[in-house]
Structures are given as structure tokens and as C-alpha cells.
PDB file of C-alpha atoms in Angstrom:
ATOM      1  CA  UNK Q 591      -3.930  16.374 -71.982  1.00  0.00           C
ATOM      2  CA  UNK Q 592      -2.357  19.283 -70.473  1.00  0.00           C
ATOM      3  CA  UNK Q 593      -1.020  17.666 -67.503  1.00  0.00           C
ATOM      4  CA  UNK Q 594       0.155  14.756 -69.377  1.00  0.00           C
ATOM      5  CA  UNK Q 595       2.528  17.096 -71.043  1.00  0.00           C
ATOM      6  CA  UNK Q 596       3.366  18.482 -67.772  1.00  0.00           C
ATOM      7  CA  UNK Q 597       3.886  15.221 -65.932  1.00  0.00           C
ATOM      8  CA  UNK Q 598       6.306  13.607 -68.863  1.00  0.00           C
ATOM      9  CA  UNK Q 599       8.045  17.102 -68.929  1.00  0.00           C
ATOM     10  CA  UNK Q 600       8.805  17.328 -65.466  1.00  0.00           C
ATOM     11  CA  UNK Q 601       9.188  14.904 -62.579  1.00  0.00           C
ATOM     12  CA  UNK Q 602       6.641  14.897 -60.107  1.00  0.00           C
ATOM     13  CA  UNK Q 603       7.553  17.147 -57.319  1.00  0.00           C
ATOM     14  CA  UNK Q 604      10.252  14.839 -54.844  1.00  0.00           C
ATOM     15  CA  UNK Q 605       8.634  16.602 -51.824  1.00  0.00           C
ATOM     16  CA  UNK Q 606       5.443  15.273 -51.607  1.00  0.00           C
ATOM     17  CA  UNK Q 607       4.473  16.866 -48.919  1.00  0.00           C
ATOM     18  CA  UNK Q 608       6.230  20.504 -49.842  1.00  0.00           C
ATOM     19  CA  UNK Q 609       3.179  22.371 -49.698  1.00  0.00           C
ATOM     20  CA  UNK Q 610       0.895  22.739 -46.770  1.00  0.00           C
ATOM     21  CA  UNK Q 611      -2.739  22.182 -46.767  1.00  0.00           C
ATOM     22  CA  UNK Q 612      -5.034  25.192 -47.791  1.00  0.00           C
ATOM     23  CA  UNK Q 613      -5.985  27.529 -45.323  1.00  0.00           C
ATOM     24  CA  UNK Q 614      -8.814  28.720 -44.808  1.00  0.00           C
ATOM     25  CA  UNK Q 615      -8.776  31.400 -42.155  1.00  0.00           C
ATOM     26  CA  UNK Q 616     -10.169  34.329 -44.345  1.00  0.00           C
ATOM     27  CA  UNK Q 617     -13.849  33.968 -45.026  1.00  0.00           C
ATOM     28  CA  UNK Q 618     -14.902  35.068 -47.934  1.00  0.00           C
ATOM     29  CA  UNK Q 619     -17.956  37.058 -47.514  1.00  0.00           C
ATOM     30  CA  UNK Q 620     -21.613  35.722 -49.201  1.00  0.00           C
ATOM     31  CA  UNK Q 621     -23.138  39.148 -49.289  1.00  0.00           C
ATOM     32  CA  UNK Q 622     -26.369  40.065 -50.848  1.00  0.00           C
ATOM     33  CA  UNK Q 623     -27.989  38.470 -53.759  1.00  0.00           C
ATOM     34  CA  UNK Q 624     -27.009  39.877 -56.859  1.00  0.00           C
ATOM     35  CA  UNK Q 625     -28.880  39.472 -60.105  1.00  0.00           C
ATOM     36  CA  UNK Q 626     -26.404  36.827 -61.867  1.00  0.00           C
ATOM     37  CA  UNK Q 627     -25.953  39.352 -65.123  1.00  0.00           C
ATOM     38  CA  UNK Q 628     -24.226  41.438 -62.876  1.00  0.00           C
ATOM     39  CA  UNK Q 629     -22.699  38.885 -60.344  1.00  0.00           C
ATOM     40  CA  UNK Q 630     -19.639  38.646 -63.008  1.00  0.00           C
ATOM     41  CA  UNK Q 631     -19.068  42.731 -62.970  1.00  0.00           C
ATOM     42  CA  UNK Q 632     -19.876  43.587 -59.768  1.00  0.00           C
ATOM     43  CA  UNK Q 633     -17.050  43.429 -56.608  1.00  0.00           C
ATOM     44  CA  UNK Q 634     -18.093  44.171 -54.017  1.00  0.00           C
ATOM     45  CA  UNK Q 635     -16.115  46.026 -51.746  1.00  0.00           C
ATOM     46  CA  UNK Q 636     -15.935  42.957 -48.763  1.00  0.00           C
ATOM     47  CA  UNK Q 637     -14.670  40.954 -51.543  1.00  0.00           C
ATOM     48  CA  UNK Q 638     -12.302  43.228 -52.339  1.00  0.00           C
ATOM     49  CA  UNK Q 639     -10.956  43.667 -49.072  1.00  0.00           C
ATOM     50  CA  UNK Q 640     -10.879  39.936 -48.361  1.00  0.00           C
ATOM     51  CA  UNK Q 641      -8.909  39.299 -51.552  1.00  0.00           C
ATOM     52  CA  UNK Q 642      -6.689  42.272 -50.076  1.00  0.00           C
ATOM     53  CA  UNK Q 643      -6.309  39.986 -47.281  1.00  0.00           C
ATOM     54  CA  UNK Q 644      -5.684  36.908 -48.631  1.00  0.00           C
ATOM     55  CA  UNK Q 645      -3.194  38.174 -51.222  1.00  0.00           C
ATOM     56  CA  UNK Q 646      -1.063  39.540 -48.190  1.00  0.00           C
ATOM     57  CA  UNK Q 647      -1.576  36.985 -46.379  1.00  0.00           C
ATOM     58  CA  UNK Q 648       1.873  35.296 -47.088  1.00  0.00           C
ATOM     59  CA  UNK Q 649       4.610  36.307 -49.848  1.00  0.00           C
ATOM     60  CA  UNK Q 650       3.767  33.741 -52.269  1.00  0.00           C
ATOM     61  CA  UNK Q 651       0.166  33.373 -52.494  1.00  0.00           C
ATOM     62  CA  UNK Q 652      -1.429  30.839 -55.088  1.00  0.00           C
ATOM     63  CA  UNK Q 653      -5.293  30.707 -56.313  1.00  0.00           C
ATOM     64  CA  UNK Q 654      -6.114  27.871 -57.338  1.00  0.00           C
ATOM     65  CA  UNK Q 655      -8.424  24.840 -57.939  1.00  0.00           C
ATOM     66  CA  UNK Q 656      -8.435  22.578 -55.692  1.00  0.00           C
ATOM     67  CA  UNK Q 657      -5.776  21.802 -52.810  1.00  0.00           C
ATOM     68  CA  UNK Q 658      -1.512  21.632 -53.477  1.00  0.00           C
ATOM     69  CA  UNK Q 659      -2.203  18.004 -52.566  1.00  0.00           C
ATOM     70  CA  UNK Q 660      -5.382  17.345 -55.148  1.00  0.00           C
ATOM     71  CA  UNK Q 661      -4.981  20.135 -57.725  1.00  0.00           C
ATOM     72  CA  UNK Q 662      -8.632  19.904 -59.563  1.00  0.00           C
ATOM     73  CA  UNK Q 663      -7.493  21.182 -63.187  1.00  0.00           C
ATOM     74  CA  UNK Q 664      -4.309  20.035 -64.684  1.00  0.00           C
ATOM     75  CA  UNK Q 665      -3.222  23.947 -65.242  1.00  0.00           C
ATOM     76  CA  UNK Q 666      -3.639  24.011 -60.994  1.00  0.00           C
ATOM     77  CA  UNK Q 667      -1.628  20.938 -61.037  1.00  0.00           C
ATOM     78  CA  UNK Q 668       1.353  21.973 -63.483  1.00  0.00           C
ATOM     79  CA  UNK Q 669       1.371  25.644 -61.534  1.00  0.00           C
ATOM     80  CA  UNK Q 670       1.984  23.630 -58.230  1.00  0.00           C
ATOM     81  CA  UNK Q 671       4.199  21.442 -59.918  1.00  0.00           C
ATOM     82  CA  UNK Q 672       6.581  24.612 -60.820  1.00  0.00           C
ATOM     83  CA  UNK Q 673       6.388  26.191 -57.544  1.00  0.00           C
ATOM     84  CA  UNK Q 674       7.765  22.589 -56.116  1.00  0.00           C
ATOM     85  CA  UNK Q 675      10.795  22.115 -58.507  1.00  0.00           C
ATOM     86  CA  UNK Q 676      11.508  25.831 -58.053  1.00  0.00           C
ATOM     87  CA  UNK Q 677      11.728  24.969 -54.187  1.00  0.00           C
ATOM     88  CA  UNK Q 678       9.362  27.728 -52.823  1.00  0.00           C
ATOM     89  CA  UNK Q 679       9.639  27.723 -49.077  1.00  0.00           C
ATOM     90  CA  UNK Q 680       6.398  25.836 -47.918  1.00  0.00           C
ATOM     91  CA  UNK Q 681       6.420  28.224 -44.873  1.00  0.00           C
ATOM     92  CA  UNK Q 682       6.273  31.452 -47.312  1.00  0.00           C
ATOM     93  CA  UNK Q 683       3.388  29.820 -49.415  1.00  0.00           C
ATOM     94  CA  UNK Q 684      -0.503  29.856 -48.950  1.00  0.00           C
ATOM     95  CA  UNK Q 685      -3.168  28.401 -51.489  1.00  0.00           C
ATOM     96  CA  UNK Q 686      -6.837  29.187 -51.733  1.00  0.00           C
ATOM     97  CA  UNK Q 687      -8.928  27.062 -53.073  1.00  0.00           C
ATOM     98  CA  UNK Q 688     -11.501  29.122 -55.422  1.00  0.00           C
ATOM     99  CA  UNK Q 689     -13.514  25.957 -55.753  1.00  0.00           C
ATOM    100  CA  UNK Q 690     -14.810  26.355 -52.084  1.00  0.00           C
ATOM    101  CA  UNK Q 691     -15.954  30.121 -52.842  1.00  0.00           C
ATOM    102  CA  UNK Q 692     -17.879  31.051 -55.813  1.00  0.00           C
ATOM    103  CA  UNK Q 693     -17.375  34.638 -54.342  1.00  0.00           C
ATOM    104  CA  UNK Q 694     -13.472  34.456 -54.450  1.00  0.00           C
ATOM    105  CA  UNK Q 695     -13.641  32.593 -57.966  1.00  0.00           C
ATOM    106  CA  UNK Q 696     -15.836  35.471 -60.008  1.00  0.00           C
ATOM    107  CA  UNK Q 697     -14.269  38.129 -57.675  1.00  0.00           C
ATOM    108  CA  UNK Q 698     -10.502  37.102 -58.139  1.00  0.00           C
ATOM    109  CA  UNK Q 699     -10.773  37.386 -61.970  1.00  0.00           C
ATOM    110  CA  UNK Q 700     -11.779  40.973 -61.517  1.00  0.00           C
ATOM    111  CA  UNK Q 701      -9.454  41.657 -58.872  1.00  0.00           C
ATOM    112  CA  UNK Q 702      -6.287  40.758 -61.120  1.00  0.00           C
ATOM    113  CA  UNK Q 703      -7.828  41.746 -64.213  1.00  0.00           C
ATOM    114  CA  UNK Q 704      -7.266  38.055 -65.292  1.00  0.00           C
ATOM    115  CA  UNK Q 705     -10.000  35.638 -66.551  1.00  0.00           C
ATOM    116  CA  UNK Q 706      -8.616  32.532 -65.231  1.00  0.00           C
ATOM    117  CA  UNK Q 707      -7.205  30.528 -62.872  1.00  0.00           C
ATOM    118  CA  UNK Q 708      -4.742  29.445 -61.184  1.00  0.00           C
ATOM    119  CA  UNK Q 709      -3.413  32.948 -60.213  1.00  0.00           C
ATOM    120  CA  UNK Q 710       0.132  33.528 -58.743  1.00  0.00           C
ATOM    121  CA  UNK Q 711       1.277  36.686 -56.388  1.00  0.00           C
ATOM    122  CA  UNK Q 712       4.157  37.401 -55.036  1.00  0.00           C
ATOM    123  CA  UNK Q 713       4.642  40.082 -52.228  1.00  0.00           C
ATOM    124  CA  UNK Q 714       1.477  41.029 -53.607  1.00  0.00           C
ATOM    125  CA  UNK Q 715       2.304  41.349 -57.063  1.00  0.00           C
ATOM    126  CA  UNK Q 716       0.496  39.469 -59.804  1.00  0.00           C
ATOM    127  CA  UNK Q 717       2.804  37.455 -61.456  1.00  0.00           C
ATOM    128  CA  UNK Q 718       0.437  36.003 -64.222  1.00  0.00           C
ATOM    129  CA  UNK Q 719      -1.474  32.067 -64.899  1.00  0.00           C
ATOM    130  CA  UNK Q 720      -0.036  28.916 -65.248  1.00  0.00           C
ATOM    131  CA  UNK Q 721       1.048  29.351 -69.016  1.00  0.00           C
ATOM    132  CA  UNK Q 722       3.709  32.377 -67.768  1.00  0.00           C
ATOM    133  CA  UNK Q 723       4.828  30.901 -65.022  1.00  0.00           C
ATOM    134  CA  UNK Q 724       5.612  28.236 -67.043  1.00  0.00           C
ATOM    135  CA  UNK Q 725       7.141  30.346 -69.466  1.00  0.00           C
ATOM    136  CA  UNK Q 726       9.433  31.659 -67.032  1.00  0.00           C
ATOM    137  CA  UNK Q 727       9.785  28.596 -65.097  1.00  0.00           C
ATOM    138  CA  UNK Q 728      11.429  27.617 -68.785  1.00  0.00           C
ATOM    139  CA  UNK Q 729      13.596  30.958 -69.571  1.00  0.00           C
ATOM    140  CA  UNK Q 730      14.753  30.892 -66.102  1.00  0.00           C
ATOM    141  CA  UNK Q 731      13.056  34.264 -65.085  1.00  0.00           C
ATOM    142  CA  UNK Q 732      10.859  32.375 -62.332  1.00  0.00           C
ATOM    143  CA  UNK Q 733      13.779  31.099 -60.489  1.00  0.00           C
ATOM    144  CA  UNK Q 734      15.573  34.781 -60.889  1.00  0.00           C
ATOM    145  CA  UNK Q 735      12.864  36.257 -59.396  1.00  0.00           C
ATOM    146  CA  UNK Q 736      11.729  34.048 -56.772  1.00  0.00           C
ATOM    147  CA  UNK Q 737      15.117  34.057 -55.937  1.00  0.00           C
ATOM    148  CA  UNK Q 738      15.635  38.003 -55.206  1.00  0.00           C
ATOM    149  CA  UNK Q 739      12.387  37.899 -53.052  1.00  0.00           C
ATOM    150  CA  UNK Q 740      13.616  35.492 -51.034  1.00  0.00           C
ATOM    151  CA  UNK Q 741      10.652  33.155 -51.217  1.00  0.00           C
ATOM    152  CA  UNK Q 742      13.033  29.914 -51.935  1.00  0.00           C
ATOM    153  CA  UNK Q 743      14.070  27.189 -49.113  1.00  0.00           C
ATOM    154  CA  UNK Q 744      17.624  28.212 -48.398  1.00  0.00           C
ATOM    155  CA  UNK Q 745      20.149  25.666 -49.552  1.00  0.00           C
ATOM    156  CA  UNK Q 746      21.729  24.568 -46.506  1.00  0.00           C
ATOM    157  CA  UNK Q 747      18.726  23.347 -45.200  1.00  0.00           C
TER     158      UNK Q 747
ATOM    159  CA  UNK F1395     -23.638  18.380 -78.495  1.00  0.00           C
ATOM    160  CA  UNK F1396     -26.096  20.993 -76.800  1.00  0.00           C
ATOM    161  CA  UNK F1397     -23.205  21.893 -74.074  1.00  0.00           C
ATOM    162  CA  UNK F1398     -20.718  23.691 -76.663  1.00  0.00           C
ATOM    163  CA  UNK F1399     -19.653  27.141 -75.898  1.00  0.00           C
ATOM    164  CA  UNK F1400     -20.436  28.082 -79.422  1.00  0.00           C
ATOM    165  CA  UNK F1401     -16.968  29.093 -79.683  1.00  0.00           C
ATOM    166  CA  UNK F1402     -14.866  27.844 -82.840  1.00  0.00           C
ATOM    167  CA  UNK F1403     -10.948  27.664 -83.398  1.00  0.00           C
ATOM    168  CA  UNK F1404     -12.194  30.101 -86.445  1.00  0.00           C
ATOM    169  CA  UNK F1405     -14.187  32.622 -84.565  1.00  0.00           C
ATOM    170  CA  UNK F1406     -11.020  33.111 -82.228  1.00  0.00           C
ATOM    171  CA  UNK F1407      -8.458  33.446 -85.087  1.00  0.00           C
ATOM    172  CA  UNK F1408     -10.679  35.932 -86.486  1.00  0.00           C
ATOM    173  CA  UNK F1409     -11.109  38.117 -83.984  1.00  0.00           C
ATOM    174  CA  UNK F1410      -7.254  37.948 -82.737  1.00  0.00           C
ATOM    175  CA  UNK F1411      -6.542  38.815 -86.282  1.00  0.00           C
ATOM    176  CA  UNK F1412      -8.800  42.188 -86.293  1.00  0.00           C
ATOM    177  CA  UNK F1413      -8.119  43.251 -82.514  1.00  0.00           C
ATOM    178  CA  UNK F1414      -4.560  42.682 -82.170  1.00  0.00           C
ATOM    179  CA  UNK F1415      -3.696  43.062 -86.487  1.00  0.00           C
ATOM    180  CA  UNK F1416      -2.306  40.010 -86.116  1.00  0.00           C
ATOM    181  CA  UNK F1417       0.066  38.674 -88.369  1.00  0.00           C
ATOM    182  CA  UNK F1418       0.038  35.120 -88.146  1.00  0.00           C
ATOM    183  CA  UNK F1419      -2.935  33.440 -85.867  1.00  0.00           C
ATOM    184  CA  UNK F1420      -2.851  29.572 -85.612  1.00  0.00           C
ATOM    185  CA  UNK F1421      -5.943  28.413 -83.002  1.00  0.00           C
ATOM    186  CA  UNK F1422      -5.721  24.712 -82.367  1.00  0.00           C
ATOM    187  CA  UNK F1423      -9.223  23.663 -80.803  1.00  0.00           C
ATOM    188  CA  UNK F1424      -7.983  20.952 -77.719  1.00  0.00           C
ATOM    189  CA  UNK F1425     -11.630  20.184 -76.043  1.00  0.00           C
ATOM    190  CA  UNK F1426     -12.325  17.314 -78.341  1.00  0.00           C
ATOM    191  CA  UNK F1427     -15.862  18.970 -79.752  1.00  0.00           C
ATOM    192  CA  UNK F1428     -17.551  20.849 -76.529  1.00  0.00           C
ATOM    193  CA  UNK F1429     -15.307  23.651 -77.354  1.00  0.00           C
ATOM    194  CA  UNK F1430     -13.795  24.173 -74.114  1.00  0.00           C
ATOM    195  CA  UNK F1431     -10.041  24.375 -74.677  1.00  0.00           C
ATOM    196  CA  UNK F1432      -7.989  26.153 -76.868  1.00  0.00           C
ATOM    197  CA  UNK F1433      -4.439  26.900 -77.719  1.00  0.00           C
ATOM    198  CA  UNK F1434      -3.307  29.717 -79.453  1.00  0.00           C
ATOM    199  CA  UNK F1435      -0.083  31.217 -81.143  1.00  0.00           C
ATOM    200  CA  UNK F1436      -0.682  34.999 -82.197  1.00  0.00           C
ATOM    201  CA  UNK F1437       2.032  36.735 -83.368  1.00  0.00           C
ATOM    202  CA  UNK F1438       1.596  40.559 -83.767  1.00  0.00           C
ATOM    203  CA  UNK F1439       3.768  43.677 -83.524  1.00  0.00           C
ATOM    204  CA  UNK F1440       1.176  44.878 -80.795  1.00  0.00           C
ATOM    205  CA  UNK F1441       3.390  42.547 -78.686  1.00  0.00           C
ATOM    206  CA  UNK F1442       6.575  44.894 -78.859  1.00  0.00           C
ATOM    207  CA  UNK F1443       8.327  45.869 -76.266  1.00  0.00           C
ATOM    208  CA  UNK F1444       5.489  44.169 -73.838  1.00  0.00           C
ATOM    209  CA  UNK F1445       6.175  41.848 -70.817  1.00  0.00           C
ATOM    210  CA  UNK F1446       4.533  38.429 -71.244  1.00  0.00           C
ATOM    211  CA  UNK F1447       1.652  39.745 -68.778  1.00  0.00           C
ATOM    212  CA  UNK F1448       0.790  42.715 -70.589  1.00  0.00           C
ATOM    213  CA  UNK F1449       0.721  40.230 -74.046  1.00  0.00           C
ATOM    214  CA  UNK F1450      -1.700  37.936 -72.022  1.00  0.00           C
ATOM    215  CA  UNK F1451      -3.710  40.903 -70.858  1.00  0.00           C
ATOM    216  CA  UNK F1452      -3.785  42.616 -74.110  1.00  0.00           C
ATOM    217  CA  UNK F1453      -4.815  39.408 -75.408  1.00  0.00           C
ATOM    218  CA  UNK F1454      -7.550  38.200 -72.801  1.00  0.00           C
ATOM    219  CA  UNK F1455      -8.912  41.998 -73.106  1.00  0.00           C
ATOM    220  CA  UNK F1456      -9.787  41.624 -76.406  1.00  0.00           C
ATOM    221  CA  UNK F1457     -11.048  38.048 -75.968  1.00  0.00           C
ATOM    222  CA  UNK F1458     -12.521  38.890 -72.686  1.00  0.00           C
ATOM    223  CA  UNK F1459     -16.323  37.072 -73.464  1.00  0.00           C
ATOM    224  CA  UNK F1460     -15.177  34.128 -74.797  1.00  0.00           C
ATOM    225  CA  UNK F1461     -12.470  33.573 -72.400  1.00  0.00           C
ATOM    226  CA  UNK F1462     -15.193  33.774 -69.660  1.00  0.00           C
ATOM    227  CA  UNK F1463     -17.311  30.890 -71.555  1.00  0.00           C
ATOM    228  CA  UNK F1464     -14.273  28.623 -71.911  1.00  0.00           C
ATOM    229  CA  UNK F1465     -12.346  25.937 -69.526  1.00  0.00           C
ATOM    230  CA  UNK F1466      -8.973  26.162 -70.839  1.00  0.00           C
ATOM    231  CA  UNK F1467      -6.795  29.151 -73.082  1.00  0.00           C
ATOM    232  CA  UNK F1468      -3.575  29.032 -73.758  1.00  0.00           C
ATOM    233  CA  UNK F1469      -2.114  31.094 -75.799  1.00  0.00           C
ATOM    234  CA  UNK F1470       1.233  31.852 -76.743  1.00  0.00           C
ATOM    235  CA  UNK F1471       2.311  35.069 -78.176  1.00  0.00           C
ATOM    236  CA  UNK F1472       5.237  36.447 -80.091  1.00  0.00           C
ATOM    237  CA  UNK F1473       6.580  39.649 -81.934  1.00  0.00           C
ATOM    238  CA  UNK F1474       6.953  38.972 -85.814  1.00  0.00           C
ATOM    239  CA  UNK F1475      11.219  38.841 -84.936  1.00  0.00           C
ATOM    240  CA  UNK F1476      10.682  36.511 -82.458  1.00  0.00           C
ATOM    241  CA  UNK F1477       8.460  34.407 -84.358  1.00  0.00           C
ATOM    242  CA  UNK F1478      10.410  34.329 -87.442  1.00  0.00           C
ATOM    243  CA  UNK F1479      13.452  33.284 -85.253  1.00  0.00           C
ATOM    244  CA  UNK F1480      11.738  30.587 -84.137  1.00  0.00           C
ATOM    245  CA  UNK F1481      11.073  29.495 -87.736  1.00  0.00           C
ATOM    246  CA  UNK F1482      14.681  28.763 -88.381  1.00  0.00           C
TER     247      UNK F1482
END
């Protein structure tokens, strides 16, 4: 129902193709097993330093589930939705896809100290889920801020 | 009916209320029965002076176990000024 709301609030993005594919250069470690009580508490410190990698691995960086082009959960969707109507620079953007990586889904909820997903950094900076960005997407924060970092396609183009 | 979280609109409110002393909890239960998705407005003078972020965090730390057993939370939270402006 969520993305209903979305989709009748907002057009659907008018550059289709605005966001490149996920990449999937990092690997995210498998590591030992790990009695599943503990999986949840326990990051390790490969998965640490492959988030580490991934979050700095362009200045907007999006987790997510699914792919910019087939968003799997409608809060995924609506997040990628925001990032396309705020014009984000498609060349300053990368998504990961915590569906393919049940190590990067458990471990990124620890990482940011935040229980769900999607996930947005920028520079490196956690920037909060889909319900602030929408938030500020609304109050005109998001645009302020994306704006100062520099993350937005420039206007002449 | 044997794949609910166990988690009610009622057990949320209550525990907002006594974690954050909320004021004024409404918990709107979205999943259709499996008890998957909820919405939430909380308004509570915890919330002063916080960014949105530390609001969310401050609320998601004291929901932290049922957050992790459900699909969808959204909740939305406001000072008592801010929600009695938006009353008017």
C-alpha cells in the first residue's frame, strides 16, 4: 500500500534509466558459521571493513532491496523514487542490493545502528531510511543538502 | 494465522508510551492480520531539540526486538508543540 501512496504522490521518475545497475565489485565475505542467536549481534570485523568499503565507495551510496531498476519492497522503491526527482547524479550513485548478501543485510543494520532497510549515505554519512528521506525530500532539507555536497546532475547538462 | 509476529498495534503503543513517556501514541496496524507493518505517530517531549534521526533512533532503540521481527515501521514522531500545531 505503501508504494501506492508513493506512486499517486509522485510521478514516476522521467529518467528511466537514471540509475545504473548495482554493482557488485565488493564481495561480501561468508566467514565462519556462527550459531544463528548470535549471527544478529555479532560483526565481524571483514564485514565491517567491507561495509567500510562499500559505503565509500561512491558519495551517495544506497542499501537497498533489490536493484534501482526492480526495487523489491515498496520503501526501496519510494527511496529510489526520491533520489530520481531530486536528480542525484547517476555517476555519483551506487546501490547494493542486501537481498544478494545475507551477510551485508544482518551486518548493515548493525553497522548504522538502524534496523531496516533501505539505508542512505552520503559522503559516508548516514542520512537515515526511506521515511526521513522522505521527510526531507518533503521540507526541502534533502534537496538543500544534496545540493551543498554536490551529488546533483548540474543544470546545464 | 501461525506466521504472525505476535506483535499487536497495542503492545507497541504500550511500550512507546512507557519508554519514550509518550504523550499521545496512535499505532495503526497496516499488514492486514500477519502483523508485519505498522505505522506509528508518537509524540513525546523526549523528541526536543532532536534531529529526525536521533527521533528514529531513540525510537527503534527502544523498539529494537520487535522492529527486528517486523517487515515494515513507520513511524512518525513529533514534540507536543509540533503536534498540537498540527492539530489546528
Amino acid at each position: 500500500m505503501f508504494s501506492r501512496a508513493v506512486a499517486s504522490a509522485f510521478r514516476p521518475v522521467s529518467r528511466p534509466t537514471f540509475l545504473r545497475p548495482v554493482r557488485s565489485a565488493i564481495q561480501f565475505p561468508s566467514g565462519p558459521s556462527i550459531p544463528s542467536v548470535l549471527h544478529a549481534r555479532l560483526l565481524s570485523n571483514e564485514t565491517r571493513t567491507a561495509i567500510d568499503k562499500a559505503v565509500s565507495s561512491a558519495p551517495v551510496v544506497l542499501f537497498m532491496k533489490g536493484t534501482p531498476e526492480t526495487p523489491q519492497c515498496g520503501f526501496s522503491r519510494a527511496t529510489i523514487q526520491i533520489l530520481g526527482l531530486q536528480g542525484v547524479d547517476p555517476k555519483k550513485f551506487v546501490a547494493f542490493n542486501v537481498l544478494e548478501d545475507a551477510e551485508l543485510r544482518s551486518g548493515v543494520k548493525e553497522y548504522s545502528e538502524w534496523p531496516t532497510i533501505p539505508q542512505l549515505y552520503l559522503e559516508k554519512e548516514f542520512i537515515g531510511g526511506c521515511d526521513i528521506l522522505m521527510s526531507m525530500h518533503q521540507n526541502g532539507e534533502l534537496a538543500k543538502l544534496l545540493e551543498t555536497k554536490g551529488v546533483l546532475v548540474a543544470a546545464d547538462e | 494465522m501461525a506466521d504472525t509476529s505476535g506483535i499487536t498495534a497495542d503492545s507497541l503503543k504500550n511500550k512507546l508510551t512507557e519508554a519514550l513517556q509518550a504523550q499521545h501514541v496512535e499505532v495503526e496496524d497496516l499488514s492486514g492480520g500477519c502483523g508485519q507493518a505498522f505505522q506509528a505517530v508518537i509524540v513525546s517531549p523526549q523528541f526536543e531539540s532532536k534531529t529526525m534521526l536521533a527521533r528514529h533512533r531513540l525510537v527503534n532503540s527502544a523498539l529494537k526486538a520487535e522492529i527486528a521481527a517486523i517487515h515494515a515501521w513507520t513511524p512518525k514522531c513529533y514534540t507536543p508543540e509540533q503536534w498540537q500545531a498540527l492539530q489546528q
